[in-house]
Short mmCIF file of C-alpha atoms in Angstrom, two decimals:
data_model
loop_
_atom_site.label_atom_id
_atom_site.label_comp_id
_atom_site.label_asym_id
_atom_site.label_seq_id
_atom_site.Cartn_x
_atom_site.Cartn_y
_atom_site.Cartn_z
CA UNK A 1494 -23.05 0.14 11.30
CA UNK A 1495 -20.20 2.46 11.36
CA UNK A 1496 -18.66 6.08 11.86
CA UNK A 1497 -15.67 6.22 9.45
CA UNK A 1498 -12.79 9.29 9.26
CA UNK A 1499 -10.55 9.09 6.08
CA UNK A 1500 -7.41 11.06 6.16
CA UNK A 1501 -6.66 12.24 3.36
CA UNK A 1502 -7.72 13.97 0.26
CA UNK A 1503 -5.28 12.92 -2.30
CA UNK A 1504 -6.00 10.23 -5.39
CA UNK A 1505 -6.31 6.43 -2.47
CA UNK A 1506 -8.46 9.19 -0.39
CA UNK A 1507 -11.01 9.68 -3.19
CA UNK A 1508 -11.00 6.09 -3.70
CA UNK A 1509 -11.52 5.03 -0.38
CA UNK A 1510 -14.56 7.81 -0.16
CA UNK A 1511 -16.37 6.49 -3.39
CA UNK A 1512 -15.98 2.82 -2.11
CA UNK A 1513 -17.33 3.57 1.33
CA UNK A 1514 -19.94 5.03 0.13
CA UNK A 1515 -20.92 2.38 -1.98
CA UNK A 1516 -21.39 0.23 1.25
CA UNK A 1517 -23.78 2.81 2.76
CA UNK A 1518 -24.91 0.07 5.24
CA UNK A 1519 -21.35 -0.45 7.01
CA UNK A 1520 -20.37 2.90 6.47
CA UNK A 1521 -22.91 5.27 7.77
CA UNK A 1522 -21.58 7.94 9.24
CA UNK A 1523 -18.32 9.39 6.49
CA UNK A 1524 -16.09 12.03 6.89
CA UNK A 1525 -12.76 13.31 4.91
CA UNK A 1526 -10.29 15.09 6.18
CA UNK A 1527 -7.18 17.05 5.05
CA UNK A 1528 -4.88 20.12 5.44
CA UNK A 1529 -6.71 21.49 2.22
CA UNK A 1530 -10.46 21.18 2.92
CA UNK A 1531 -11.29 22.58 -0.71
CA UNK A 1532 -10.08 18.68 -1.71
CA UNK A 1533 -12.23 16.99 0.19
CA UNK A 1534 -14.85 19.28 -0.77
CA UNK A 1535 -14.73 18.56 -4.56
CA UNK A 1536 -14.77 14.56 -4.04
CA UNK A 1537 -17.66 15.33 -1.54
CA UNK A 1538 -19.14 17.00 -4.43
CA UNK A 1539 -18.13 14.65 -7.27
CA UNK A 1540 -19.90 11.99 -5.20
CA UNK A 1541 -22.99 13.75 -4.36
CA UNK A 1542 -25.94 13.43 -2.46
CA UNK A 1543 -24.16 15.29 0.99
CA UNK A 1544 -22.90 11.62 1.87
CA UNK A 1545 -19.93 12.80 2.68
CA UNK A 1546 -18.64 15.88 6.13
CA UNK A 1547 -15.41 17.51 5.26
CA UNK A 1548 -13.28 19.14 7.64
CA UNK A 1549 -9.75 20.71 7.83
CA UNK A 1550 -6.92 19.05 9.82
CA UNK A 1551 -2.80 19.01 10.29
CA UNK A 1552 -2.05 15.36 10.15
CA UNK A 1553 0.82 16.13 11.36
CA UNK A 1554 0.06 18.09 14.98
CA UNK A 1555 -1.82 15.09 17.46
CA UNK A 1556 -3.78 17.67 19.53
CA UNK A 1557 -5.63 18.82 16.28
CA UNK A 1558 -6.09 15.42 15.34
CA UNK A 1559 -7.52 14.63 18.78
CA UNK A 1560 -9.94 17.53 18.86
CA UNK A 1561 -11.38 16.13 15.39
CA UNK A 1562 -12.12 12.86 16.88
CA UNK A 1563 -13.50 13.30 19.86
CA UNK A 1564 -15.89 15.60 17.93
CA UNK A 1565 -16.70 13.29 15.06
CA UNK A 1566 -16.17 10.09 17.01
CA UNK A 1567 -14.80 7.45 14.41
CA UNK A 1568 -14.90 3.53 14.90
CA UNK A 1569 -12.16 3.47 13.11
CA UNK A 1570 -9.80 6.01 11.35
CA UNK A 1571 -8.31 4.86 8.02
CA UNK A 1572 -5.08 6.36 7.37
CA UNK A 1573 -4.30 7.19 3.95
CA UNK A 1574 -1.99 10.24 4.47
CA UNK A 1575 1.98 10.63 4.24
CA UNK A 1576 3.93 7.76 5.96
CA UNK A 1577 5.48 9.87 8.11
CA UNK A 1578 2.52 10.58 9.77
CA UNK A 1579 1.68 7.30 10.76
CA UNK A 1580 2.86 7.82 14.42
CA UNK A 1581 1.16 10.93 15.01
CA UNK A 1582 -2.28 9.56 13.73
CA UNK A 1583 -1.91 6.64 16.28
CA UNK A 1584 -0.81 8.43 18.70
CA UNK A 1585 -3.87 10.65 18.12
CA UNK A 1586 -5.93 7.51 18.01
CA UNK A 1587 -4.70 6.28 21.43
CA UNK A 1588 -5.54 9.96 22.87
CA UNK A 1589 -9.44 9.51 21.69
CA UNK A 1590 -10.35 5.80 21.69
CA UNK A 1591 -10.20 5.31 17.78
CA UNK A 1592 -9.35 2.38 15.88
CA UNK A 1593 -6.84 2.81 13.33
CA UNK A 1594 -6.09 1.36 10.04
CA UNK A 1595 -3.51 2.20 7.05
CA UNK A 1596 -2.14 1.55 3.77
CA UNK A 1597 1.99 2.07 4.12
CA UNK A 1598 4.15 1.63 6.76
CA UNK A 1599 5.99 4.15 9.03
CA UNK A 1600 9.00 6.00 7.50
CA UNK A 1601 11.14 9.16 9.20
CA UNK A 1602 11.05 12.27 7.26
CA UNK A 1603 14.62 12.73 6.99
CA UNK A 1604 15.56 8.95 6.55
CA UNK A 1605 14.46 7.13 3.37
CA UNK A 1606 14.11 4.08 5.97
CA UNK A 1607 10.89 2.25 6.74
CA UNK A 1608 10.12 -0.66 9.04
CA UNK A 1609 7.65 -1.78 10.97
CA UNK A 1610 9.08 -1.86 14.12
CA UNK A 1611 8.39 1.69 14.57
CA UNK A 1612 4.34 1.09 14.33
CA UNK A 1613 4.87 -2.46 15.73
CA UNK A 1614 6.17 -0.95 19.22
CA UNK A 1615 2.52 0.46 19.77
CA UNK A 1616 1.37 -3.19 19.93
CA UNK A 1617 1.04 -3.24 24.03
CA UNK A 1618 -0.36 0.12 24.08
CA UNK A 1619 -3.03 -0.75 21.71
CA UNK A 1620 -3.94 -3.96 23.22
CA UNK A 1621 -4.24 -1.98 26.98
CA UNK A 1622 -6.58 0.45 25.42
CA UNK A 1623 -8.77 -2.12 23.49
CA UNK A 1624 -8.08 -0.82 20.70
CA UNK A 1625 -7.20 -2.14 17.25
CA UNK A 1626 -4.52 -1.05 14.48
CA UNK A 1627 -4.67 -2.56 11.00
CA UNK A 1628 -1.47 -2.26 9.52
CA UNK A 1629 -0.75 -1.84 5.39
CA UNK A 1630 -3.86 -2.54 3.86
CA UNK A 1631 -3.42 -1.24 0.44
CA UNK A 1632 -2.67 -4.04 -1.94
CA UNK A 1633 0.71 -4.20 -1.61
CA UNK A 1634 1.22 -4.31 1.49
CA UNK A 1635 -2.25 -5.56 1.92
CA UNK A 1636 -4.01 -7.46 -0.38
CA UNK A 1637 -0.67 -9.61 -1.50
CA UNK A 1638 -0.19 -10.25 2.60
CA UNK A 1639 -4.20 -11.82 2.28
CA UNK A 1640 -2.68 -13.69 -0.85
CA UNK A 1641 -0.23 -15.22 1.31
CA UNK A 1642 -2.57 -15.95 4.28
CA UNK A 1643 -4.99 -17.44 2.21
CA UNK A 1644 -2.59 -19.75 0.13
CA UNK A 1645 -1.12 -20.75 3.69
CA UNK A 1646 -4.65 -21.86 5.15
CA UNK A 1647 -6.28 -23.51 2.49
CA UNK A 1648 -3.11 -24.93 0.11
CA UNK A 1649 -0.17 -25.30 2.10
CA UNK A 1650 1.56 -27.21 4.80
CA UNK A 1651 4.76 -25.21 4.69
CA UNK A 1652 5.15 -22.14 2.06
CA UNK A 1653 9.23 -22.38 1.63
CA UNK A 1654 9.66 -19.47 -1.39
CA UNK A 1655 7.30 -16.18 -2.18
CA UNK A 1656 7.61 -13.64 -5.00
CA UNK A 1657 5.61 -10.58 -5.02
CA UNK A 1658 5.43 -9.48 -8.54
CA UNK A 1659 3.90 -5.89 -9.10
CA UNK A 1660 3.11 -5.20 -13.17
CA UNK A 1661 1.65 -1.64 -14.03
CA UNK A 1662 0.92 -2.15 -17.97
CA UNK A 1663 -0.75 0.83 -18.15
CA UNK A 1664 0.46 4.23 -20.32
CA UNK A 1665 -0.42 7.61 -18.76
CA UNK A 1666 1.12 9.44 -21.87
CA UNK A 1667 3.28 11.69 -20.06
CA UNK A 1668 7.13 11.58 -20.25
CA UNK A 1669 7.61 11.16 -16.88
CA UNK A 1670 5.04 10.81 -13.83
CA UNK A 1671 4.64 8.63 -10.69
CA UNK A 1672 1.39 6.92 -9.91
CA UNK A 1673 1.48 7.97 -6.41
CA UNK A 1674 2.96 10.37 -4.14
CA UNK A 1675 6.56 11.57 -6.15
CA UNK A 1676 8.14 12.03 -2.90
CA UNK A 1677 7.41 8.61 -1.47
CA UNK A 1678 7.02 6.49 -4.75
CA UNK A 1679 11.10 7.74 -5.69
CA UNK A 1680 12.25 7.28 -2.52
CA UNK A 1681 11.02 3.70 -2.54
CA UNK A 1682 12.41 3.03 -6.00
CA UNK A 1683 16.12 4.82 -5.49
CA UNK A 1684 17.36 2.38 -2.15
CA UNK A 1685 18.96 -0.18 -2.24
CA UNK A 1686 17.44 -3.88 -3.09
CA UNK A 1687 16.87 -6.08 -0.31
CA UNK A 1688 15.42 -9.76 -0.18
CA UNK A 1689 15.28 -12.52 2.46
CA UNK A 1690 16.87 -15.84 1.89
CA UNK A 1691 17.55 -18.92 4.80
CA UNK A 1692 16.98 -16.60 7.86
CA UNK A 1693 18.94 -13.43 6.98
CA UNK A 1694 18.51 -10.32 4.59
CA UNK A 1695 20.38 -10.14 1.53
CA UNK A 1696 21.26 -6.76 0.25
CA UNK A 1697 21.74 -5.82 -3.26
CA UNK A 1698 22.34 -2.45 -5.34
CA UNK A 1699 19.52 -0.34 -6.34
CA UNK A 1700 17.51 -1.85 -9.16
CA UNK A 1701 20.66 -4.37 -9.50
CA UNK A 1702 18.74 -7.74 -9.83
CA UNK A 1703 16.46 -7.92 -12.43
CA UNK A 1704 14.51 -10.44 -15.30
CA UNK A 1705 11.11 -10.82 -17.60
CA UNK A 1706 8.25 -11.95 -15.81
CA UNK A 1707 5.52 -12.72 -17.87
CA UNK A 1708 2.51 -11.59 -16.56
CA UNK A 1709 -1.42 -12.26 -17.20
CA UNK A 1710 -3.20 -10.46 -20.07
CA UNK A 1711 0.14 -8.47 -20.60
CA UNK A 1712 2.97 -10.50 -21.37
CA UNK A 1713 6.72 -10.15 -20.45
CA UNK A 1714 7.79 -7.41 -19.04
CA UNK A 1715 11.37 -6.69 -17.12
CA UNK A 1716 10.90 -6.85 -13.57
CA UNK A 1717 13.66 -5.76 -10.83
CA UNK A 1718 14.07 -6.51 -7.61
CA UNK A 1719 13.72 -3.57 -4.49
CA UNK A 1720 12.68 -4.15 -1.06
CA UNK A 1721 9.24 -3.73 -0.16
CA UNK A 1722 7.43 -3.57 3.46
CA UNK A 1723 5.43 -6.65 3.34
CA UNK A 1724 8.59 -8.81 3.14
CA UNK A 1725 9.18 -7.63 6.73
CA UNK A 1726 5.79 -8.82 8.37
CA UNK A 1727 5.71 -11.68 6.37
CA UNK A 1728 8.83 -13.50 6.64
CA UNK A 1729 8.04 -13.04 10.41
CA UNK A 1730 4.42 -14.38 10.72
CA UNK A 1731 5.36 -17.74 7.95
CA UNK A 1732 8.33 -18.46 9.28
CA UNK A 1733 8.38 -21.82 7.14
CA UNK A 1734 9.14 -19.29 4.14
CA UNK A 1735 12.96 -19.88 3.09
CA UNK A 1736 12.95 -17.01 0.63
CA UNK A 1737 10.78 -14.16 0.34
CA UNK A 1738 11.38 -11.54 -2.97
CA UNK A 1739 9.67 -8.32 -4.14
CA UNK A 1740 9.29 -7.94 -8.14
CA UNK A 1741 8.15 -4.54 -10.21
CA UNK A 1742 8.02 -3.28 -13.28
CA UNK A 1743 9.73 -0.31 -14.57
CA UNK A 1744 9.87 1.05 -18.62
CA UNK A 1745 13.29 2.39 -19.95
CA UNK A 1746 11.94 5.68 -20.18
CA UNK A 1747 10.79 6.33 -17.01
CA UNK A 1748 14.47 4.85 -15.73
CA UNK A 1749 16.13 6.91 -17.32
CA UNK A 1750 14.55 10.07 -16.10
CA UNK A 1751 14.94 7.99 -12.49
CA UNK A 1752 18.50 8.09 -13.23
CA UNK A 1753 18.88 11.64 -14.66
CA UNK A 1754 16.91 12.83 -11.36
CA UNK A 1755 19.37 11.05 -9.58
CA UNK A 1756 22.64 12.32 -11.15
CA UNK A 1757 21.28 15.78 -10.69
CA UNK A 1758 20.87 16.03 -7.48
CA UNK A 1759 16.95 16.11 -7.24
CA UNK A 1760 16.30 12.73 -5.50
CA UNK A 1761 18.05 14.17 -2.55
CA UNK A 1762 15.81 13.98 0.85
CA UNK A 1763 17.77 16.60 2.97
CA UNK A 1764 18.00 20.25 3.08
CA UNK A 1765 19.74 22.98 0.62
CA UNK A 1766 20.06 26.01 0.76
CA UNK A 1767 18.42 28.02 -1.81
CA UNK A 1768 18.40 32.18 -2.11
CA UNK A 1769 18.09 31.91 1.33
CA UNK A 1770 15.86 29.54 1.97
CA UNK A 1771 15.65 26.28 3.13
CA UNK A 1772 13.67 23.52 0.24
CA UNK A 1773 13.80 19.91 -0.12
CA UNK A 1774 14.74 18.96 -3.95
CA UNK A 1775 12.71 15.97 -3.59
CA UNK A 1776 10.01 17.98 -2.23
CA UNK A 1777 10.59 20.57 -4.98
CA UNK A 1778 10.12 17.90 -7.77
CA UNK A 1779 6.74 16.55 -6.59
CA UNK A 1780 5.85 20.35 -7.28
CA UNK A 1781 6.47 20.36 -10.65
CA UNK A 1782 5.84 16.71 -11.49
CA UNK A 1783 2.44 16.16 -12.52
CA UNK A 1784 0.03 14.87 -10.15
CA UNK A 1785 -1.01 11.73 -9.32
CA UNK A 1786 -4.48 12.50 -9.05
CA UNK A 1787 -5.16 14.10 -12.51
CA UNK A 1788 -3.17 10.76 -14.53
CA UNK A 1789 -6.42 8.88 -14.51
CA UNK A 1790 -8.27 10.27 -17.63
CA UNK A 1791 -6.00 9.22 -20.30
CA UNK A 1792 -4.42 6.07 -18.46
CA UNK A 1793 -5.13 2.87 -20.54
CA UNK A 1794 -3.81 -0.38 -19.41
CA UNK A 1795 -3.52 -2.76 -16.55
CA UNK A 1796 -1.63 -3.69 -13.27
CA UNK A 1797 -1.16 -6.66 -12.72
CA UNK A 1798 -0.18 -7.98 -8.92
CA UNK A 1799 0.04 -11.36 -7.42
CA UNK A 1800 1.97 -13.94 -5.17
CA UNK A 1801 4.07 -16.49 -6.48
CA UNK A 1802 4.22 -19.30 -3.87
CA UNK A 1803 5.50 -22.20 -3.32
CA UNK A 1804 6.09 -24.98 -0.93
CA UNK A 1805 4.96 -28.11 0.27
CA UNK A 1806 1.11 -29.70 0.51
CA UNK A 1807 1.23 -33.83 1.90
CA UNK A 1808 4.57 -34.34 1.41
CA UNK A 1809 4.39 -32.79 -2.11
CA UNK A 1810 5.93 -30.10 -3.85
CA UNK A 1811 3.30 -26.88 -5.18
CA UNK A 1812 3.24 -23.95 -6.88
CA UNK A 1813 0.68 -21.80 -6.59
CA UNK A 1814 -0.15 -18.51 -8.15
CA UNK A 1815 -2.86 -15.70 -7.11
CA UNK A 1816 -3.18 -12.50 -8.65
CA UNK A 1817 -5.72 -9.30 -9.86
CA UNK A 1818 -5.40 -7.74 -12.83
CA UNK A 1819 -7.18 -4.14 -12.74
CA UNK A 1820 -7.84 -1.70 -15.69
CA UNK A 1821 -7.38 2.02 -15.22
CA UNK A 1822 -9.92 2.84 -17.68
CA UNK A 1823 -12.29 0.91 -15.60
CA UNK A 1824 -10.75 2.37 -12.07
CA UNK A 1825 -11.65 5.82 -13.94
CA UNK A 1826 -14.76 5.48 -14.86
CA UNK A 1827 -16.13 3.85 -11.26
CA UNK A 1828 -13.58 6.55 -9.33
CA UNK A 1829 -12.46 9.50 -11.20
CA UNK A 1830 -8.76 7.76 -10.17
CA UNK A 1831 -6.33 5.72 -11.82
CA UNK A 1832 -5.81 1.59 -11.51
CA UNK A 1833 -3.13 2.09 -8.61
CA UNK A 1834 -4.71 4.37 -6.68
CA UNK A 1835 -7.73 1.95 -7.16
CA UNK A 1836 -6.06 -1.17 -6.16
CA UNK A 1837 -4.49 0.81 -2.71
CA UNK A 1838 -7.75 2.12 -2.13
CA UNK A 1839 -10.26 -0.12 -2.11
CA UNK A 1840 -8.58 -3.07 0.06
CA UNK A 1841 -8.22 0.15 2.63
CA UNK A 1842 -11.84 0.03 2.80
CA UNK A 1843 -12.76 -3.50 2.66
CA UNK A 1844 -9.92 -3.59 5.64
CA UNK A 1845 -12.12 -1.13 7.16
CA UNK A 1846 -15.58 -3.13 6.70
CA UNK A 1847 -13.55 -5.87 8.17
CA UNK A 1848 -13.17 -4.16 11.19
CA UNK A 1849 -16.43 -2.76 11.52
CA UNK A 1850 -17.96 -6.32 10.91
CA UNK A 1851 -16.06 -7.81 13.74
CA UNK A 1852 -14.36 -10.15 11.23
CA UNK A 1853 -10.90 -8.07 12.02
CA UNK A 1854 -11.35 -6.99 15.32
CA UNK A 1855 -8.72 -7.77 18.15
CA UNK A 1856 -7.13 -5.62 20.46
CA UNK A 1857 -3.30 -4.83 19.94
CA UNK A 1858 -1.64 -3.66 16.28
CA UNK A 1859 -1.41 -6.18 13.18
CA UNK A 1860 -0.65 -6.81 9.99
CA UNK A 1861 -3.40 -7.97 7.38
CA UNK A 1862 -1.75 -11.34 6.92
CA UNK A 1863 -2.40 -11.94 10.53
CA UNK A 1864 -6.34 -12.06 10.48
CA UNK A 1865 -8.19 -14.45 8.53
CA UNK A 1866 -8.13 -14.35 4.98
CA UNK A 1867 -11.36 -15.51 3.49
CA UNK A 1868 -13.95 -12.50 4.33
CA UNK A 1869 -11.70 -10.45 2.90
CA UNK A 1870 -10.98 -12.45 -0.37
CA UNK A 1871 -14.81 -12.62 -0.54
CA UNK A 1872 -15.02 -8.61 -0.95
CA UNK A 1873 -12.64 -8.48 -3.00
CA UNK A 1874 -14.55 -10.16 -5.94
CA UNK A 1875 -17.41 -8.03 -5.49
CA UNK A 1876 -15.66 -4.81 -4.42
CA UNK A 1877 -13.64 -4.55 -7.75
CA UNK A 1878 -10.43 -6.67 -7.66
CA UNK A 1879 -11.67 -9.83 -8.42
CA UNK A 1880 -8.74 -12.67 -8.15
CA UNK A 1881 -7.14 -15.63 -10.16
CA UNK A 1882 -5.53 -18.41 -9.10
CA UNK A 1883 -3.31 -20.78 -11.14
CA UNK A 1884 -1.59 -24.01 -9.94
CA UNK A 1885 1.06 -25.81 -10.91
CA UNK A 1886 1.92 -23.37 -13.36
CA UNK A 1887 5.46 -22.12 -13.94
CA UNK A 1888 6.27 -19.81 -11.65
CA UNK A 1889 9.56 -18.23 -13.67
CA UNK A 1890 11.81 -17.99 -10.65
#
């Protein structure tokens, strides 16, 4: 049905490549692409069966981009590299005709800032050219802005408060390690906390605000309040919500080291000086922390993610909960990967079948939240993340 170019190679990349090719008849023409072509070549080979071109490419310099697609000519491009290369894939994308979809929003390199007006500000450019850009479809952002769409179409007059609450149960037995990208993932965690409450943006202290959440299968577990993307897009698109909040879990241990990292000067995101040359400590760090990638064959556990919701429904007050809980042993043995690079990784691709099924196809750059929900809830019980929905329930907040 489709010609499909995945950038890149790292732990959502593989992911994204074993799920496509599980939907051979959507996805029939696959390639994977990244500065290290060996990568792509061993998930190419861990798959099998030559499903799956490789190629080399700087995500980061458009006119190489540009060359690759007008030779492999994608429908769509899904977009799994560094933030900061968001801009330069789309731009790339408006160069050769390509649709574009990823899983995190834009963020400068040198700024541990991201927004979506950046990516938004390509929405006239896309529309003009036809063309269409699928914004954060990982699972959150992604699958938890479906949540919300979904609850809003088929249970709600008016959603007034949201909570996003992120669990990862799981235990990778190593003292300290980040489940995705070290450079991105503490950058995230070290900014300050933001939330939105009755039309403004409330700002709080990194980590500051936090409280047990119970969640399914797993129990209570402390949960602290950060600012995540998705709060942007949707605060803007249900503008009935009143108060929108972003929950996730975090062990002692692993804060401490957070902290330590911190106090020592390794978080830091600009330049030092160092024998002479110029390094990043933050950069540095993801060097010698271990990968991402190679976490998945001793993780045991769960995530656990949802949407809290509630609001009104005829006049009366509900509360509404939707979630997935995934197992990393289970993301391992279908993947080779571990739960979170599962959960970002597949709702990339069913974003992707989306498009290529004319479900999610409309000139001009989106967010998930603003297509309609219920193809893609349908793929998500049988691509893996299968959901649960509780009503009425106490919501804890």
């Amino acid at each position: 049905m489709g010609r499909v170019l995945i950038i890149v190679a790292g732990g959502v990349g593989t992911v994204v490549a074993h799920k496509v090719t599980q939907n051979s008849t959507i996805f029939t023409d696959i390639m994977l692409a990244s500065r290290t072509k060996s990568k792509c070549d061993k998930i190419a080979e861990a798959i099998g069966g030559n499903k799956i071109k490789t190629v080399q490419v700087d995500a980061d310099k458009v006119e190489e981009l540009v060359a690759l697609f007008n030779e492999f000519k994608p429908d769509i491009v899904i977009n799994v590299a560094l933030p900061y290369q968001d801009l330069t894939i789309m731009d790339a994308c408006l160069i050769a005709g390509v649709n574009y979809l990823d899983t995190a929003n834009y963020e400068p390199l040198d700024e541990a800032k991201f927004k979506y007006s950046w990516q938004w500000a390509y929405q006239e450019r896309f529309k003009k050219a036809g063309l269409t850009a699928i914004l954060g479809c990982g699972f959150d952002p992604g699958v938890t802005g479906v949540f919300t769409a979904y609850a809003a179409k088929h249970y709600f007059n008016e959603i007034h408060y949201l909570d996003i609450v992120d669990c990862n149960a799981g235990d990778h037995h190593k003292a300290f390690a980040t489940n995705f990208n070290p450079e991105i993932n503490i950058r995230e965690i070290t900014q300050k906390g933001r939330y939105y409450e009755n039309g403004r943006w409330v700002e709080t202290g990194s980590l500051e605000i936090h409280q047990p959440v119970t969640y399914p299968n797993v129990g209570p577990k402390e949960s602290y309040l950060l600012y995540h993307e998705e709060l942007e897009s949707l605060v803007k698109n249900f503008p009935t919500i009143k108060r929108a909040r972003f929950w996730m879990t975090f062990g002692q241990e692993y804060l401490t080291h957070l902290r330590v990292i911190q106090n020592i000067g390794m978080a830091r995101i600009d330049e030092i000086d160092y024998n002479g040359q110029k390094i990043v400590p933050i950069q540095f760090l993801k060097a010698v922390l271990p990968n991402p990638q190679d976490l998945g064959e001793n993780y045991t556990g769960e995530t656990s993610i949802g949407c809290r919701i509630k609001g009104i429904k005829d006049g009366k007050e509900l509360t509404y909960y939707v979630y997935n809980n995934c197992s990393h042993e289970a993301a391992y043995r279908e993947t080779g990967m571990q739960g979170v690079s599962y959960t970002t990784g597949v709702p990339a691709m069913i974003g992707a079948m989306m498009f290529l099924t004319g479900e999610w196809k409309q000139p001009g750059v989106f967010n998930v939240e603003e297509f309609n929900p219920d193809p893609f809830m349908e793929q998500l019980n049988k691509q893996g993340l299968p959901w649960h929905e509780e009503f009425n329930g106490d919501l804890e907040f």
